[in-house]
């Protein structure tokens, strides 16, 4: 903490206005801090690690564009959240089934946006941090908080591993793009993927079981993509991360609000959670500012697709490779992957009836 920041905090407390505390400097916590600061509040943000985006270290990920009807970048801008980070819109890709048949993944609008995660300039995490700092948010790195005495928001990320994504970051001459393999032999219960943006790549197995054999699945993933695409990896660096999946019923912990993956705001089917994290941070902050019901807000905006993703997870986990092949075929017949995904994540009477069964299954698995 700088001397000026320390002086500002002392003056603020002396004047009778203790800062609002936010725990966790991931997308959820940073978005909450940004929203509070934009409304003139003093904000103190705690991050246990020594830098923003510490657990990702240059990981390429997808910011999904299908769980809502509006373009995700427009949604972020409307919420006052910066989009000043490097990105690559993905309108065309390739999916492979377990039998190596390829299917086009294409859409008239971006299916997702490739972004970099981590502490470097250009990453999504760094852009959010810079916006928070520009608004006067006081950020304490290396500050681990287990509880808050006053008003605040908790956004510390996953506390258990329902799924892991393990593989490599590397340099490559491969053109920008994304490729997907749905095969339990590469990623049990999940999927293998290759993402490339501006000469940098991420290849990983996202698995929902079989964690003890992760090295085997990663090697199979690399071998499969090399055979299918003939790509090379330079300066490869091993990396892994974990995600936690459960169906939330509330996003409150006592008097505090919870945002992001700590609250269960995650896509249990495909593992995309950045959009939920950012928007939940914004909603948590707004509920504090406007004295509204946070649970009612997130349930109205996010509960439907989160519930449906959990149901899809259970169904396709049971169907295995044949179910994944059906998914790839179905979206190819429609010829618009984003439209297909919005249908897949959309509400229906049958899905509502099946949801309690899926919740029981997820609870038992957890």
Tab-separated table of C-alpha atoms in Angstrom:
chain	number	residue	atom	x	y	z
A	1	UNK	CA	0.000	0.000	0.000
A	2	UNK	CA	1.400	3.415	-0.929
A	3	UNK	CA	1.787	6.276	1.538
A	4	UNK	CA	-0.897	8.308	-0.278
A	5	UNK	CA	-3.293	5.353	-0.249
A	6	UNK	CA	-2.673	4.865	3.462
A	7	UNK	CA	-3.333	8.555	4.118
A	8	UNK	CA	-6.566	8.448	2.121
A	9	UNK	CA	-7.766	5.439	4.116
A	10	UNK	CA	-6.969	7.052	7.484
A	11	UNK	CA	-8.758	10.235	6.427
A	12	UNK	CA	-11.766	8.258	5.209
A	13	UNK	CA	-12.099	6.314	8.458
A	14	UNK	CA	-11.570	9.489	10.515
A	15	UNK	CA	-14.414	11.153	8.625
A	16	UNK	CA	-16.700	8.288	9.632
A	17	UNK	CA	-16.892	6.439	6.324
A	18	UNK	CA	-15.177	3.066	6.546
A	19	UNK	CA	-14.400	1.628	3.106
A	20	UNK	CA	-16.414	-1.266	1.703
A	21	UNK	CA	-14.215	-4.364	1.619
A	22	UNK	CA	-14.074	-6.855	-1.245
A	23	UNK	CA	-12.177	-10.130	-0.900
A	24	UNK	CA	-10.683	-11.592	-4.072
A	25	UNK	CA	-9.208	-9.781	-7.095
A	26	UNK	CA	-10.548	-12.070	-9.782
A	27	UNK	CA	-13.094	-10.860	-12.361
A	28	UNK	CA	-15.938	-11.005	-9.823
A	29	UNK	CA	-14.170	-9.084	-7.067
A	30	UNK	CA	-12.656	-6.521	-9.414
A	31	UNK	CA	-16.005	-5.910	-11.126
A	32	UNK	CA	-17.667	-5.420	-7.747
A	33	UNK	CA	-14.947	-2.987	-6.684
A	34	UNK	CA	-15.206	-1.076	-9.980
A	35	UNK	CA	-18.988	-0.751	-9.645
A	36	UNK	CA	-18.762	0.482	-6.064
A	37	UNK	CA	-15.993	2.964	-6.882
A	38	UNK	CA	-17.878	4.316	-9.904
A	39	UNK	CA	-20.637	5.265	-7.475
A	40	UNK	CA	-18.231	7.199	-5.290
A	41	UNK	CA	-17.646	4.582	-2.589
A	42	UNK	CA	-14.296	4.003	-0.947
A	43	UNK	CA	-13.292	0.412	-1.666
A	44	UNK	CA	-10.615	-1.775	-0.098
A	45	UNK	CA	-9.843	-4.885	-2.171
A	46	UNK	CA	-7.963	-7.828	-0.636
A	47	UNK	CA	-6.105	-10.400	-2.757
A	48	UNK	CA	-4.262	-13.306	-1.159
A	49	UNK	CA	-1.755	-13.642	-4.009
A	50	UNK	CA	1.053	-11.207	-4.838
A	51	UNK	CA	-0.321	-10.278	-8.265
A	52	UNK	CA	-3.570	-10.236	-10.183
A	53	UNK	CA	-4.462	-13.365	-12.168
A	54	UNK	CA	-1.770	-15.340	-10.369
A	55	UNK	CA	-3.257	-18.790	-10.970
A	56	UNK	CA	-3.623	-18.385	-14.737
A	57	UNK	CA	-0.197	-17.116	-15.933
A	58	UNK	CA	-1.094	-16.421	-19.558
A	59	UNK	CA	-3.849	-19.006	-19.957
A	60	UNK	CA	-6.067	-18.461	-22.993
A	61	UNK	CA	-9.760	-18.809	-22.226
A	62	UNK	CA	-13.103	-18.099	-23.858
A	63	UNK	CA	-15.459	-15.319	-22.799
A	64	UNK	CA	-18.725	-16.917	-23.894
A	65	UNK	CA	-21.361	-15.109	-25.918
A	66	UNK	CA	-24.362	-17.447	-25.738
A	67	UNK	CA	-25.847	-17.408	-22.226
A	68	UNK	CA	-27.648	-14.137	-22.981
A	69	UNK	CA	-29.295	-12.545	-26.000
A	70	UNK	CA	-27.007	-9.495	-26.070
A	71	UNK	CA	-23.370	-9.505	-27.111
A	72	UNK	CA	-21.251	-9.998	-24.004
A	73	UNK	CA	-19.029	-6.986	-24.793
A	74	UNK	CA	-22.068	-4.731	-25.032
A	75	UNK	CA	-23.294	-6.120	-21.700
A	76	UNK	CA	-19.962	-5.363	-20.011
A	77	UNK	CA	-19.772	-1.850	-21.435
A	78	UNK	CA	-23.337	-1.105	-20.358
A	79	UNK	CA	-22.388	-2.213	-16.847
A	80	UNK	CA	-19.409	0.162	-16.800
A	81	UNK	CA	-16.822	-2.612	-17.060
A	82	UNK	CA	-13.843	-2.118	-19.335
A	83	UNK	CA	-13.329	-4.180	-22.486
A	84	UNK	CA	-9.846	-2.726	-22.988
A	85	UNK	CA	-8.103	-6.115	-23.137
A	86	UNK	CA	-6.688	-8.173	-25.983
A	87	UNK	CA	-9.278	-10.432	-27.568
A	88	UNK	CA	-9.976	-12.490	-30.669
A	89	UNK	CA	-13.615	-13.014	-31.732
A	90	UNK	CA	-14.321	-16.646	-32.599
A	91	UNK	CA	-16.884	-17.048	-35.374
A	92	UNK	CA	-15.351	-20.161	-36.956
A	93	UNK	CA	-13.725	-23.215	-35.412
A	94	UNK	CA	-13.625	-26.989	-35.720
A	95	UNK	CA	-14.957	-29.693	-33.437
A	96	UNK	CA	-13.878	-33.346	-33.593
A	97	UNK	CA	-15.733	-36.334	-32.214
A	98	UNK	CA	-14.122	-39.433	-30.695
A	99	UNK	CA	-13.868	-40.973	-34.174
A	100	UNK	CA	-11.926	-37.993	-35.590
A	101	UNK	CA	-14.785	-36.756	-37.721
A	102	UNK	CA	-14.654	-32.981	-37.988
A	103	UNK	CA	-17.621	-30.631	-37.701
A	104	UNK	CA	-17.660	-26.902	-38.468
A	105	UNK	CA	-18.323	-24.581	-35.543
A	106	UNK	CA	-19.494	-21.361	-37.117
A	107	UNK	CA	-21.784	-18.452	-36.352
A	108	UNK	CA	-22.816	-15.084	-37.752
A	109	UNK	CA	-21.759	-13.520	-34.422
A	110	UNK	CA	-18.887	-14.516	-32.133
A	111	UNK	CA	-19.419	-17.797	-30.314
A	112	UNK	CA	-16.924	-16.527	-27.756
A	113	UNK	CA	-13.964	-14.171	-27.480
A	114	UNK	CA	-10.510	-15.540	-26.784
A	115	UNK	CA	-8.850	-13.605	-23.967
A	116	UNK	CA	-5.680	-13.958	-21.960
A	117	UNK	CA	-5.805	-14.509	-18.216
A	118	UNK	CA	-3.030	-13.528	-15.836
A	119	UNK	CA	-0.966	-10.547	-14.660
A	120	UNK	CA	0.446	-9.314	-17.985
A	121	UNK	CA	-0.669	-6.172	-19.797
A	122	UNK	CA	-3.374	-6.999	-22.310
A	123	UNK	CA	-4.932	-9.680	-20.123
A	124	UNK	CA	-8.510	-9.450	-18.911
A	125	UNK	CA	-7.366	-9.516	-15.280
A	126	UNK	CA	-4.876	-6.679	-15.757
A	127	UNK	CA	-7.417	-4.523	-17.605
A	128	UNK	CA	-9.909	-4.889	-14.751
A	129	UNK	CA	-7.210	-4.121	-12.179
A	130	UNK	CA	-6.121	-0.994	-14.046
A	131	UNK	CA	-9.719	0.230	-14.226
A	132	UNK	CA	-10.188	-0.371	-10.501
A	133	UNK	CA	-6.977	1.492	-9.653
A	134	UNK	CA	-7.918	4.412	-11.915
A	135	UNK	CA	-11.138	4.770	-9.918
A	136	UNK	CA	-9.273	4.928	-6.615
A	137	UNK	CA	-9.808	1.355	-5.400
A	138	UNK	CA	-7.214	0.501	-2.768
A	139	UNK	CA	-5.780	-2.940	-3.550
A	140	UNK	CA	-3.870	-4.992	-0.986
A	141	UNK	CA	-1.978	-7.905	-2.506
A	142	UNK	CA	-0.783	-10.640	-0.164
A	143	UNK	CA	-3.781	-9.923	2.061
A	144	UNK	CA	-5.680	-13.063	3.008
A	145	UNK	CA	-9.043	-12.368	4.661
A	146	UNK	CA	-11.139	-15.166	6.166
A	147	UNK	CA	-13.956	-12.940	7.345
A	148	UNK	CA	-15.205	-9.355	7.215
A	149	UNK	CA	-16.429	-7.374	10.177
A	150	UNK	CA	-18.457	-4.873	8.172
A	151	UNK	CA	-20.242	-4.648	4.846
A	152	UNK	CA	-18.475	-6.413	2.043
A	153	UNK	CA	-18.407	-8.829	-0.874
A	154	UNK	CA	-16.677	-12.215	-0.971
A	155	UNK	CA	-15.266	-13.410	-4.307
A	156	UNK	CA	-12.367	-15.747	-3.587
A	157	UNK	CA	-12.938	-18.284	-6.365
A	158	UNK	CA	-13.301	-22.082	-6.177
A	159	UNK	CA	-12.710	-23.878	-2.895
A	160	UNK	CA	-12.813	-27.410	-4.342
A	161	UNK	CA	-12.115	-29.117	-7.667
A	162	UNK	CA	-15.106	-30.488	-9.571
A	163	UNK	CA	-13.100	-30.306	-12.799
A	164	UNK	CA	-9.522	-29.569	-13.801
A	165	UNK	CA	-8.050	-28.155	-17.011
A	166	UNK	CA	-4.470	-29.295	-17.487
A	167	UNK	CA	-2.043	-28.850	-20.355
A	168	UNK	CA	0.441	-26.396	-21.843
A	169	UNK	CA	0.923	-22.765	-22.773
A	170	UNK	CA	3.266	-22.304	-25.744
A	171	UNK	CA	4.395	-20.205	-28.680
A	172	UNK	CA	3.248	-21.214	-32.173
A	173	UNK	CA	3.023	-20.139	-35.797
A	174	UNK	CA	-0.514	-21.539	-36.034
A	175	UNK	CA	-3.126	-18.996	-37.080
A	176	UNK	CA	-5.650	-17.679	-34.551
A	177	UNK	CA	-8.473	-20.101	-33.942
A	178	UNK	CA	-10.091	-22.683	-31.688
A	179	UNK	CA	-10.405	-26.437	-31.959
A	180	UNK	CA	-12.313	-28.888	-29.796
A	181	UNK	CA	-12.264	-32.673	-29.300
A	182	UNK	CA	-15.124	-34.407	-27.461
A	183	UNK	CA	-13.701	-37.779	-26.438
A	184	UNK	CA	-13.698	-39.344	-22.982
A	185	UNK	CA	-10.360	-40.992	-23.828
A	186	UNK	CA	-8.781	-37.510	-23.841
A	187	UNK	CA	-10.910	-35.703	-21.255
A	188	UNK	CA	-13.164	-37.929	-19.092
A	189	UNK	CA	-16.567	-36.286	-18.848
A	190	UNK	CA	-15.268	-33.122	-20.497
A	191	UNK	CA	-13.437	-31.953	-23.595
A	192	UNK	CA	-9.993	-31.247	-25.000
A	193	UNK	CA	-9.266	-27.904	-26.617
A	194	UNK	CA	-6.645	-25.912	-28.495
A	195	UNK	CA	-6.796	-22.097	-28.511
A	196	UNK	CA	-4.450	-19.798	-30.432
A	197	UNK	CA	-4.275	-16.005	-30.301
A	198	UNK	CA	-1.483	-13.781	-31.639
A	199	UNK	CA	1.155	-16.504	-31.785
A	200	UNK	CA	0.409	-17.945	-28.344
A	201	UNK	CA	-1.488	-21.124	-27.668
A	202	UNK	CA	-3.138	-23.116	-24.905
A	203	UNK	CA	-3.805	-26.844	-25.286
A	204	UNK	CA	-5.581	-28.607	-22.434
A	205	UNK	CA	-7.679	-31.500	-21.296
A	206	UNK	CA	-10.677	-30.306	-19.278
A	207	UNK	CA	-11.645	-33.407	-17.287
A	208	UNK	CA	-14.384	-33.988	-14.742
A	209	UNK	CA	-12.943	-37.239	-13.408
A	210	UNK	CA	-9.741	-39.269	-13.646
A	211	UNK	CA	-7.646	-36.511	-12.052
A	212	UNK	CA	-4.942	-38.931	-10.878
A	213	UNK	CA	-4.187	-39.821	-14.515
A	214	UNK	CA	-4.086	-36.248	-15.747
A	215	UNK	CA	-0.623	-36.546	-17.311
A	216	UNK	CA	-1.843	-39.437	-19.465
A	217	UNK	CA	-4.864	-37.489	-20.684
A	218	UNK	CA	-2.778	-34.404	-21.424
A	219	UNK	CA	-0.338	-36.420	-23.510
A	220	UNK	CA	-3.205	-38.017	-25.416
A	221	UNK	CA	-4.651	-34.567	-26.040
A	222	UNK	CA	-1.385	-33.178	-27.407
A	223	UNK	CA	-0.853	-36.271	-29.575
A	224	UNK	CA	-4.385	-36.075	-30.981
A	225	UNK	CA	-4.136	-32.412	-31.955
A	226	UNK	CA	-0.713	-32.964	-33.482
A	227	UNK	CA	-2.114	-35.770	-35.592
A	228	UNK	CA	-5.215	-33.806	-36.606
A	229	UNK	CA	-3.595	-30.408	-37.195
A	230	UNK	CA	0.154	-30.903	-37.348
A	231	UNK	CA	0.823	-27.962	-35.027
A	232	UNK	CA	4.079	-27.350	-33.164
A	233	UNK	CA	4.710	-26.083	-29.642
A	234	UNK	CA	7.668	-23.862	-28.740
A	235	UNK	CA	8.670	-22.922	-25.209
A	236	UNK	CA	5.895	-25.146	-23.800
A	237	UNK	CA	5.028	-24.547	-20.139
A	238	UNK	CA	2.897	-26.974	-18.149
A	239	UNK	CA	-0.113	-25.422	-16.411
A	240	UNK	CA	-3.254	-26.558	-14.640
A	241	UNK	CA	-6.287	-25.038	-12.997
A	242	UNK	CA	-9.396	-26.194	-11.168
A	243	UNK	CA	-13.066	-25.291	-11.214
A	244	UNK	CA	-15.884	-25.873	-8.747
A	245	UNK	CA	-19.403	-26.702	-9.929
A	246	UNK	CA	-22.599	-26.758	-7.881
A	247	UNK	CA	-26.088	-25.373	-8.304
A	248	UNK	CA	-26.425	-22.312	-6.022
A	249	UNK	CA	-29.563	-21.566	-4.042
A	250	UNK	CA	-28.340	-18.370	-2.390
A	251	UNK	CA	-25.371	-16.042	-2.808
A	252	UNK	CA	-25.239	-14.776	0.743
A	253	UNK	CA	-22.923	-15.817	3.580
A	254	UNK	CA	-24.422	-14.304	6.695
A	255	UNK	CA	-24.430	-10.528	6.175
A	256	UNK	CA	-22.084	-10.684	3.195
A	257	UNK	CA	-22.723	-11.131	-0.504
A	258	UNK	CA	-20.831	-13.737	-2.526
A	259	UNK	CA	-19.918	-13.362	-6.202
A	260	UNK	CA	-18.255	-15.422	-8.895
A	261	UNK	CA	-17.243	-19.037	-8.616
A	262	UNK	CA	-17.279	-18.948	-4.805
A	263	UNK	CA	-21.060	-18.545	-5.061
A	264	UNK	CA	-21.428	-21.313	-7.660
A	265	UNK	CA	-21.785	-18.981	-10.652
A	266	UNK	CA	-20.161	-21.284	-13.163
A	267	UNK	CA	-21.097	-23.249	-16.274
A	268	UNK	CA	-21.160	-26.881	-15.123
A	269	UNK	CA	-21.435	-28.172	-18.688
A	270	UNK	CA	-18.732	-26.333	-20.621
A	271	UNK	CA	-16.779	-24.679	-17.785
A	272	UNK	CA	-17.232	-21.063	-18.943
A	273	UNK	CA	-17.593	-18.735	-15.985
A	274	UNK	CA	-16.049	-15.324	-16.720
A	275	UNK	CA	-19.296	-13.739	-17.878
A	276	UNK	CA	-21.113	-14.984	-14.763
A	277	UNK	CA	-18.252	-13.842	-12.532
A	278	UNK	CA	-18.165	-10.287	-13.885
A	279	UNK	CA	-21.927	-9.822	-13.934
A	280	UNK	CA	-22.389	-11.281	-10.446
A	281	UNK	CA	-19.768	-8.864	-9.109
A	282	UNK	CA	-21.655	-5.969	-10.692
A	283	UNK	CA	-24.999	-7.211	-9.318
A	284	UNK	CA	-23.607	-7.718	-5.812
A	285	UNK	CA	-22.242	-4.170	-5.775
A	286	UNK	CA	-25.459	-2.688	-7.133
A	287	UNK	CA	-27.524	-4.511	-4.534
A	288	UNK	CA	-25.382	-2.901	-1.811
A	289	UNK	CA	-25.689	0.520	-3.400
A	290	UNK	CA	-29.417	0.302	-4.092
A	291	UNK	CA	-30.417	-1.838	-1.074
A	292	UNK	CA	-32.051	-4.442	-3.332
A	293	UNK	CA	-32.339	-8.215	-3.086
A	294	UNK	CA	-29.136	-9.696	-4.518
A	295	UNK	CA	-30.513	-13.250	-4.653
A	296	UNK	CA	-33.517	-12.052	-6.640
A	297	UNK	CA	-31.229	-10.215	-9.081
A	298	UNK	CA	-28.887	-13.068	-9.927
A	299	UNK	CA	-31.713	-15.601	-10.040
A	300	UNK	CA	-33.541	-13.441	-12.553
A	301	UNK	CA	-30.474	-12.907	-14.736
A	302	UNK	CA	-28.426	-16.107	-14.418
A	303	UNK	CA	-30.283	-18.938	-12.698
A	304	UNK	CA	-31.875	-20.327	-15.880
A	305	UNK	CA	-28.699	-20.999	-17.899
A	306	UNK	CA	-26.742	-22.110	-14.801
A	307	UNK	CA	-29.430	-24.670	-13.935
A	308	UNK	CA	-29.662	-25.884	-17.530
A	309	UNK	CA	-25.879	-26.244	-17.773
A	310	UNK	CA	-25.945	-28.481	-14.700
A	311	UNK	CA	-28.667	-30.611	-16.267
A	312	UNK	CA	-26.712	-30.866	-19.525
A	313	UNK	CA	-23.634	-31.918	-17.567
A	314	UNK	CA	-25.442	-34.878	-16.001
A	315	UNK	CA	-27.200	-35.956	-19.208
A	316	UNK	CA	-24.168	-35.895	-21.484
A	317	UNK	CA	-21.945	-37.395	-18.815
A	318	UNK	CA	-24.285	-40.394	-18.964
A	319	UNK	CA	-24.423	-40.454	-22.783
A	320	UNK	CA	-20.657	-40.184	-23.254
A	321	UNK	CA	-19.041	-40.031	-26.682
A	322	UNK	CA	-22.221	-40.887	-28.583
A	323	UNK	CA	-24.010	-37.975	-26.928
A	324	UNK	CA	-21.155	-35.612	-27.750
A	325	UNK	CA	-21.249	-36.754	-31.376
A	326	UNK	CA	-24.971	-35.942	-31.464
A	327	UNK	CA	-24.224	-32.436	-30.149
A	328	UNK	CA	-21.636	-31.799	-32.839
A	329	UNK	CA	-23.931	-33.118	-35.571
A	330	UNK	CA	-26.936	-31.138	-34.349
A	331	UNK	CA	-25.149	-27.791	-34.234
A	332	UNK	CA	-23.619	-28.465	-37.665
A	333	UNK	CA	-27.075	-29.078	-39.160
A	334	UNK	CA	-28.319	-25.755	-37.792
A	335	UNK	CA	-25.189	-24.059	-39.223
A	336	UNK	CA	-25.107	-21.498	-36.409
A	337	UNK	CA	-23.313	-22.637	-33.270
A	338	UNK	CA	-24.303	-19.619	-31.157
A	339	UNK	CA	-27.994	-20.139	-31.977
A	340	UNK	CA	-27.675	-23.826	-31.102
A	341	UNK	CA	-25.976	-23.084	-27.779
A	342	UNK	CA	-28.647	-20.545	-26.836
A	343	UNK	CA	-31.217	-23.287	-27.436
A	344	UNK	CA	-29.146	-25.824	-25.479
A	345	UNK	CA	-28.946	-23.468	-22.497
A	346	UNK	CA	-32.502	-22.205	-22.820
A	347	UNK	CA	-35.476	-23.028	-20.571
A	348	UNK	CA	-38.097	-25.684	-21.289
A	349	UNK	CA	-40.764	-27.501	-19.309
A	350	UNK	CA	-38.935	-30.845	-19.609
A	351	UNK	CA	-35.670	-29.336	-18.394
A	352	UNK	CA	-37.406	-27.849	-15.366
A	353	UNK	CA	-38.858	-31.266	-14.531
A	354	UNK	CA	-35.453	-32.964	-14.845
A	355	UNK	CA	-33.498	-30.384	-12.848
A	356	UNK	CA	-34.122	-31.877	-9.344
A	357	UNK	CA	-32.759	-35.210	-10.618
A	358	UNK	CA	-29.660	-33.473	-11.968
A	359	UNK	CA	-29.141	-31.562	-8.718
A	360	UNK	CA	-29.256	-34.792	-6.713
A	361	UNK	CA	-26.726	-36.344	-9.074
A	362	UNK	CA	-24.345	-33.391	-8.788
A	363	UNK	CA	-24.687	-33.368	-5.011
A	364	UNK	CA	-23.876	-37.082	-4.828
A	365	UNK	CA	-20.901	-36.654	-7.162
A	366	UNK	CA	-19.573	-33.754	-5.088
